[in-house]
Coordinates of C-alpha atoms in Angstrom, one line a residue:
X1 CA 54.3 -146.4 -70.3
X2 CA 55.8 -148.1 -73.2
X3 CA 55.8 -146.1 -76.3
X4 CA 56.8 -147.5 -80.0
X5 CA 58.5 -145.1 -82.7
X6 CA 58.0 -146.2 -86.1
X7 CA 60.4 -143.6 -88.0
X8 CA 63.0 -144.4 -91.1
X9 CA 65.2 -141.6 -89.8
X10 CA 67.5 -143.1 -87.5
X11 CA 68.8 -139.8 -86.3
X12 CA 65.4 -138.5 -85.5
X13 CA 64.3 -141.8 -84.4
X14 CA 67.2 -142.0 -81.9
X15 CA 66.7 -138.5 -80.5
X16 CA 63.1 -139.0 -80.2
X17 CA 64.0 -142.0 -77.9
X18 CA 66.3 -140.3 -75.7
X19 CA 63.6 -137.2 -74.9
X20 CA 60.9 -140.0 -74.4
X21 CA 63.3 -141.8 -72.0
X22 CA 64.7 -138.9 -69.9
X23 CA 60.5 -138.5 -69.4
X24 CA 60.5 -141.7 -68.0
X25 CA 58.8 -143.7 -70.9
X26 CA 59.8 -147.2 -71.8
X27 CA 60.5 -146.9 -75.7
X28 CA 61.1 -149.3 -78.6
X29 CA 61.9 -148.0 -82.2
X30 CA 61.8 -149.5 -85.6
X31 CA 62.5 -148.3 -88.7
X32 CA 60.3 -149.2 -91.6
X33 CA 56.4 -149.7 -92.0
X34 CA 56.5 -153.3 -91.9
X35 CA 58.4 -153.9 -88.9
X36 CA 56.3 -151.0 -87.3
X37 CA 52.7 -152.7 -88.2
X38 CA 54.1 -156.0 -86.9
X39 CA 55.4 -154.7 -83.7
X40 CA 52.0 -152.6 -83.0
X41 CA 49.8 -155.8 -83.7
X42 CA 52.0 -158.1 -81.4
X43 CA 53.3 -155.6 -78.7
X44 CA 51.6 -153.9 -76.3
X45 CA 52.2 -150.4 -76.3
X46 CA 50.5 -147.2 -74.8
X47 CA 51.7 -144.9 -77.6
X48 CA 52.5 -145.4 -81.4
X49 CA 54.5 -142.7 -82.8
X50 CA 55.1 -142.8 -86.9
X51 CA 56.3 -141.1 -89.7
X52 CA 54.4 -140.8 -93.0
X53 CA 57.0 -141.4 -95.6
X54 CA 59.0 -145.0 -94.6
X55 CA 59.9 -148.0 -96.5
X56 CA 57.5 -151.1 -97.2
X57 CA 54.7 -149.5 -95.9
X58 CA 53.8 -145.7 -95.4
X59 CA 52.4 -144.1 -92.1
X60 CA 49.0 -144.3 -93.9
X61 CA 49.2 -147.7 -94.3
X62 CA 50.4 -149.0 -91.1
X63 CA 47.6 -147.0 -89.1
X64 CA 45.1 -148.7 -91.7
X65 CA 46.6 -152.0 -91.1
X66 CA 46.5 -151.7 -87.2
X67 CA 43.4 -150.4 -86.9
X68 CA 42.0 -153.2 -89.1
X69 CA 43.2 -155.7 -86.5
X70 CA 41.6 -153.6 -84.1
X71 CA 44.6 -152.1 -82.5
X72 CA 43.3 -149.2 -80.5
X73 CA 46.4 -148.1 -79.4
X74 CA 46.7 -144.0 -79.8
X75 CA 48.5 -142.7 -82.9
X76 CA 50.9 -139.6 -83.4
X77 CA 51.4 -139.2 -86.8
X78 CA 54.8 -137.1 -87.5
X79 CA 55.2 -135.8 -91.2
X80 CA 56.7 -133.2 -93.0
X81 CA 53.8 -133.1 -95.1
X82 CA 51.5 -130.4 -93.9
X83 CA 49.0 -130.1 -96.5
X84 CA 45.4 -130.2 -95.4
X85 CA 44.5 -133.2 -97.6
X86 CA 47.6 -134.9 -96.0
X87 CA 46.3 -134.4 -92.6
X88 CA 42.6 -135.4 -93.4
X89 CA 44.1 -138.8 -95.0
X90 CA 46.2 -139.2 -91.9
X91 CA 43.3 -138.8 -89.3
X92 CA 41.1 -140.7 -91.6
X93 CA 43.7 -143.9 -91.8
X94 CA 43.3 -143.9 -87.8
X95 CA 45.6 -141.3 -86.5
X96 CA 44.4 -139.4 -83.3
X97 CA 47.3 -136.5 -84.0
X98 CA 49.2 -135.1 -86.8
X99 CA 52.3 -133.1 -86.0
X100 CA 53.8 -131.2 -88.8
X101 CA 58.1 -131.4 -88.9
X102 CA 60.1 -129.6 -87.8
X103 CA 58.5 -129.6 -84.5
X104 CA 59.1 -128.2 -81.0
X105 CA 60.0 -130.7 -78.7
X106 CA 57.8 -129.1 -76.2
X107 CA 54.8 -129.4 -78.6
X108 CA 55.4 -133.1 -79.0
X109 CA 55.7 -133.9 -75.3
X110 CA 52.2 -132.3 -74.8
X111 CA 50.8 -134.0 -77.6
X112 CA 52.3 -137.3 -76.2
X113 CA 50.7 -136.5 -72.9
X114 CA 47.1 -135.2 -74.2
X115 CA 47.4 -138.4 -76.2
X116 CA 48.0 -140.7 -73.3
X117 CA 45.4 -138.6 -71.0
X118 CA 42.6 -138.9 -73.6
X119 CA 42.2 -142.6 -72.2
X120 CA 42.3 -141.3 -68.6
X121 CA 42.3 -143.8 -65.8
X122 CA 41.7 -146.7 -68.2
X123 CA 44.7 -146.6 -70.1
X124 CA 46.4 -149.6 -68.1
X125 CA 43.2 -151.4 -68.2
X126 CA 43.1 -151.0 -72.0
X127 CA 46.3 -152.1 -72.3
X128 CA 46.1 -155.3 -70.0
X129 CA 43.2 -156.1 -71.9
X130 CA 45.4 -155.5 -75.2
X131 CA 48.0 -158.3 -74.1
X132 CA 45.0 -160.7 -73.5
X133 CA 43.9 -160.1 -77.3
X134 CA 47.3 -160.1 -78.7
X135 CA 48.3 -163.4 -77.0
X136 CA 49.4 -166.0 -79.2
X137 CA 48.7 -169.8 -77.7
X138 CA 51.0 -171.6 -80.5
X139 CA 53.8 -173.6 -78.4
X140 CA 51.5 -176.8 -77.3
X141 CA 53.2 -178.4 -74.5
X142 CA 50.1 -181.3 -74.6
X143 CA 46.7 -181.8 -76.4
X144 CA 45.3 -184.1 -73.4
X145 CA 46.4 -182.8 -70.1
X146 CA 46.0 -185.7 -67.1
X147 CA 45.4 -184.1 -63.7
X148 CA 49.1 -185.1 -62.5
X149 CA 50.4 -182.8 -65.5
X150 CA 48.0 -180.1 -64.6
X151 CA 49.7 -180.0 -60.9
X152 CA 53.2 -180.1 -63.0
X153 CA 52.8 -177.0 -64.8
X154 CA 50.9 -175.2 -61.5
X155 CA 47.6 -175.3 -63.7
X156 CA 46.0 -176.9 -60.8
X157 CA 46.2 -174.2 -58.6
X158 CA 47.2 -171.6 -61.1
X159 CA 48.8 -168.2 -60.1
X160 CA 46.5 -166.3 -62.1
X161 CA 42.9 -166.6 -63.5
X162 CA 41.5 -163.8 -65.9
X163 CA 37.8 -164.3 -66.4
X164 CA 36.5 -162.0 -69.2
X165 CA 32.9 -161.3 -69.6
X166 CA 32.4 -160.2 -73.6
X167 CA 29.8 -159.5 -76.0
X168 CA 30.0 -160.4 -80.3
X169 CA 27.6 -161.4 -82.6
X170 CA 26.5 -164.5 -84.1
X171 CA 26.3 -165.4 -87.5
X172 CA 23.3 -163.5 -88.1
X173 CA 24.2 -160.5 -86.4
X174 CA 22.5 -160.9 -83.2
X175 CA 24.4 -159.9 -80.0
X176 CA 25.9 -162.5 -77.8
X177 CA 27.3 -163.0 -74.6
X178 CA 30.1 -165.3 -73.5
X179 CA 33.1 -165.7 -71.3
X180 CA 36.7 -166.3 -71.7
X181 CA 38.9 -167.7 -68.8
X182 CA 42.5 -167.8 -69.0
X183 CA 44.8 -169.6 -66.6
X184 CA 48.4 -168.8 -65.8
X185 CA 51.2 -170.3 -63.8
X186 CA 54.7 -170.4 -63.7
X187 CA 56.8 -174.0 -63.4
X188 CA 56.2 -175.0 -59.6
X189 CA 59.4 -176.1 -59.2
X190 CA 61.3 -173.2 -60.9
X191 CA 58.7 -170.7 -58.9
X192 CA 59.7 -172.3 -55.3
X193 CA 63.9 -172.4 -56.6
X194 CA 63.2 -168.6 -57.8
X195 CA 61.8 -167.4 -54.3
X196 CA 64.7 -168.7 -52.5
X197 CA 66.8 -167.3 -54.7
X198 CA 65.4 -164.1 -54.9
X199 CA 65.3 -164.0 -51.0
X200 CA 69.5 -164.2 -51.3
X201 CA 70.1 -162.2 -54.2
X202 CA 67.0 -160.2 -55.9
X203 CA 67.1 -162.6 -58.8
X204 CA 64.3 -164.9 -59.9
X205 CA 65.9 -166.3 -62.6
X206 CA 64.7 -167.6 -65.9
X207 CA 60.7 -168.3 -66.4
X208 CA 58.7 -171.3 -67.7
X209 CA 55.2 -170.3 -67.7
X210 CA 52.1 -172.3 -68.8
X211 CA 48.6 -171.5 -69.7
X212 CA 45.7 -172.7 -70.1
X213 CA 41.8 -171.7 -71.9
X214 CA 38.5 -172.5 -69.5
X215 CA 38.6 -176.2 -69.0
X216 CA 40.2 -177.0 -72.2
X217 CA 42.7 -180.1 -72.3
X218 CA 45.3 -178.4 -74.0
X219 CA 48.2 -176.6 -71.8
X220 CA 50.6 -174.0 -73.9
X221 CA 53.8 -173.1 -73.0
X222 CA 53.9 -169.0 -73.1
X223 CA 57.1 -166.8 -73.3
X224 CA 58.4 -164.5 -69.9
X225 CA 57.2 -161.3 -71.8
X226 CA 53.5 -162.5 -72.1
X227 CA 53.8 -164.2 -68.7
X228 CA 54.8 -160.9 -67.2
X229 CA 52.0 -158.6 -69.1
X230 CA 49.6 -161.2 -67.8
X231 CA 51.0 -161.3 -64.2
X232 CA 50.7 -157.4 -64.4
X233 CA 47.3 -157.2 -62.7
X234 CA 47.7 -155.7 -59.5
X235 CA 45.8 -152.4 -58.4
X236 CA 48.8 -150.2 -58.3
X237 CA 49.8 -151.9 -61.7
X238 CA 46.4 -150.8 -63.6
X239 CA 45.9 -147.8 -61.6
X240 CA 46.3 -144.1 -63.4
X241 CA 50.0 -142.6 -62.9
X242 CA 49.2 -139.4 -63.5
X243 CA 49.6 -136.9 -60.9
X244 CA 47.1 -135.0 -62.5
X245 CA 44.4 -136.8 -63.8
X246 CA 41.9 -133.8 -65.1
X247 CA 41.8 -132.7 -68.5
X248 CA 44.4 -129.4 -68.7
X249 CA 41.8 -128.0 -71.0
X250 CA 39.0 -128.1 -68.0
X251 CA 41.7 -125.9 -65.8
X252 CA 40.7 -122.3 -65.2
X253 CA 43.0 -121.2 -62.8
X254 CA 46.5 -122.1 -61.0
X255 CA 47.3 -121.0 -57.7
X256 CA 51.1 -121.8 -57.4
X257 CA 53.6 -121.3 -54.3
X258 CA 57.0 -121.3 -55.3
X259 CA 60.1 -120.9 -52.7
X260 CA 57.5 -119.0 -50.4
X261 CA 55.8 -116.5 -52.8
X262 CA 52.5 -117.0 -54.3
X263 CA 51.3 -116.5 -58.1
X264 CA 47.9 -116.9 -59.8
X265 CA 47.3 -117.7 -63.6
X266 CA 44.2 -117.6 -65.1
X267 CA 42.6 -119.1 -68.2
X268 CA 40.2 -117.2 -70.5
X269 CA 38.2 -118.3 -73.1
X270 CA 37.4 -122.2 -74.6
X271 CA 39.3 -124.5 -77.2
X272 CA 41.7 -122.4 -79.5
X273 CA 40.9 -119.0 -78.1
X274 CA 41.7 -120.0 -74.6
X275 CA 44.5 -117.4 -73.3
X276 CA 46.8 -117.9 -70.3
X277 CA 47.2 -114.5 -68.2
X278 CA 49.8 -114.0 -65.3
X279 CA 48.4 -110.9 -63.9
X280 CA 47.5 -108.3 -66.7
X281 CA 50.0 -110.2 -68.9
X282 CA 49.3 -112.5 -71.3
X283 CA 51.4 -116.1 -70.7
X284 CA 52.6 -118.8 -72.7
X285 CA 51.4 -122.0 -70.6
X286 CA 52.5 -124.5 -73.2
X287 CA 55.8 -125.6 -71.5
X288 CA 53.8 -125.2 -67.9
X289 CA 51.0 -127.6 -69.4
X290 CA 53.5 -130.0 -70.8
X291 CA 55.5 -130.5 -67.0
X292 CA 52.4 -130.5 -65.4
X293 CA 50.7 -133.4 -67.5
X294 CA 54.4 -135.2 -67.4
X295 CA 53.9 -135.8 -64.0
X296 CA 53.7 -139.4 -63.0
X297 CA 54.5 -142.2 -61.0
X298 CA 57.8 -144.3 -62.0
X299 CA 55.6 -147.5 -61.9
X300 CA 53.7 -150.0 -59.5
X301 CA 56.5 -149.9 -57.1
X302 CA 56.5 -145.9 -57.1
X303 CA 52.9 -145.9 -55.5
X304 CA 53.6 -145.1 -51.5
X305 CA 51.4 -144.0 -48.5
X306 CA 55.2 -142.6 -46.7
X307 CA 54.9 -139.1 -45.5
X308 CA 56.9 -136.5 -46.7
X309 CA 59.9 -135.4 -44.5
X310 CA 61.9 -133.2 -47.1
X311 CA 61.8 -129.7 -48.3
X312 CA 58.6 -128.7 -50.3
X313 CA 59.7 -127.8 -54.0
X314 CA 55.9 -126.3 -55.0
X315 CA 52.6 -127.0 -54.4
X316 CA 49.5 -126.3 -56.8
X317 CA 45.8 -125.7 -56.3
X318 CA 44.2 -126.5 -59.7
X319 CA 41.0 -125.0 -60.2
X320 CA 38.6 -127.0 -62.6
X321 CA 36.0 -125.2 -65.0
X322 CA 33.4 -127.8 -64.0
X323 CA 29.8 -127.7 -62.3
X324 CA 31.4 -128.1 -58.9
X325 CA 34.1 -125.8 -59.1
X326 CA 36.8 -128.8 -58.3
X327 CA 40.1 -127.7 -57.1
X328 CA 42.9 -130.3 -56.8
X329 CA 45.9 -129.8 -54.5
X330 CA 49.4 -131.1 -55.5
X331 CA 52.3 -130.7 -53.1
X332 CA 56.0 -131.8 -54.6
X333 CA 58.4 -132.8 -52.0
X334 CA 62.0 -133.4 -52.3
X335 CA 62.7 -137.2 -51.4
X336 CA 66.6 -137.3 -52.7
X337 CA 68.4 -136.3 -55.7
X338 CA 66.1 -138.4 -58.1
X339 CA 62.5 -138.2 -56.7
X340 CA 60.1 -136.2 -55.1
X341 CA 57.0 -137.1 -53.4
X342 CA 53.5 -136.2 -55.0
X343 CA 50.8 -135.2 -52.3
X344 CA 47.6 -135.0 -53.8
X345 CA 44.6 -133.5 -51.9
X346 CA 46.4 -134.0 -48.5
X347 CA 47.4 -138.1 -49.1
X348 CA 50.9 -139.4 -50.4
X349 CA 50.1 -140.5 -53.9
X350 CA 53.5 -141.7 -55.3
X351 CA 57.0 -141.0 -55.8
X352 CA 57.9 -138.9 -59.4
X353 CA 61.1 -138.1 -61.1
X354 CA 62.6 -134.8 -59.6
X355 CA 63.7 -134.1 -63.0
X356 CA 60.5 -133.3 -63.9
X357 CA 59.6 -131.4 -60.6
X358 CA 62.5 -129.3 -61.6
X359 CA 61.0 -129.0 -65.3
X360 CA 57.5 -127.5 -63.5
X361 CA 59.2 -125.1 -61.2
X362 CA 61.4 -123.6 -64.5
X363 CA 58.1 -123.9 -66.6
X364 CA 56.6 -121.5 -63.9
X365 CA 59.9 -119.4 -63.3
X366 CA 59.7 -118.9 -67.2
X367 CA 56.4 -117.1 -66.8
X368 CA 56.4 -115.3 -63.9
X369 CA 60.3 -114.1 -64.3
X370 CA 59.3 -113.2 -67.8

């Protein structure tokens, strides 16, 4: 998951960057609104975190501009301006959530997880579609490609072909359907040499890649960044990375087993009036929620079918308040000092950061040990 921070206070931006990187996010930071808008419009991000008061363009202007360019990335707006009118202006500008400074780190992480989760299993697919819509084909290699040239570019049998069926409007406002096809390939000789080098050293070297739209006779050279984003189309790269895919607001009970002892937490009420209890005592579940929502695979390479063979760190049965009263069983087993294996409903899911599992354990301890 990739996050863009737009914040002119460099100390705060660095602190946010460190906090989010510890939680496994990939983070970029820029320090004024103009750069922020450019990065948001040309890059591929899962979340934008932005200040309001910034040089060149303020946060409201950035939000309006990126929304006008059809950038649908969630926006978390941070500001010292906490008046209702300011919050309304931020939300109307296109922000999805508004957090007033100073804020607690756990509150920030909970907001981040909630905004990412709001897109559900679609987040990586939406991100991939955004990589297509923001692709800028401007580096022309040829305007009249021949068959021999297509072979030299690898586009006679492309590595990747993406076909997108879409609907739009004609000049009269009527709905029309069309298809967009993009072919992508790496230079064949370079690819063959890279595959051999990767077998020997694990390094696939520099990348020269080309793209073609439909049957057009125009061929473009694309950047290594765009090539990598476009080639990230496998099942594991586009599947959800969260261990718990359900909305925490739908959780009615947590049955937890930790170090051989069982604990039960229950939720009462709805929305803002919702109260968590451990036994007869009211419990603050914000840290637990943040820790549970923060459990995610470390990327496409983290998904696995391996069987657990280490110590079980913690197990949870998540009870949902839905029509079927669904239950999700999550077990986390130690792999080594840095990773744990997440098993969901009896099936191995992915390796996750052990530091995130430790945070979950400590969040449970904070409640049950008061």
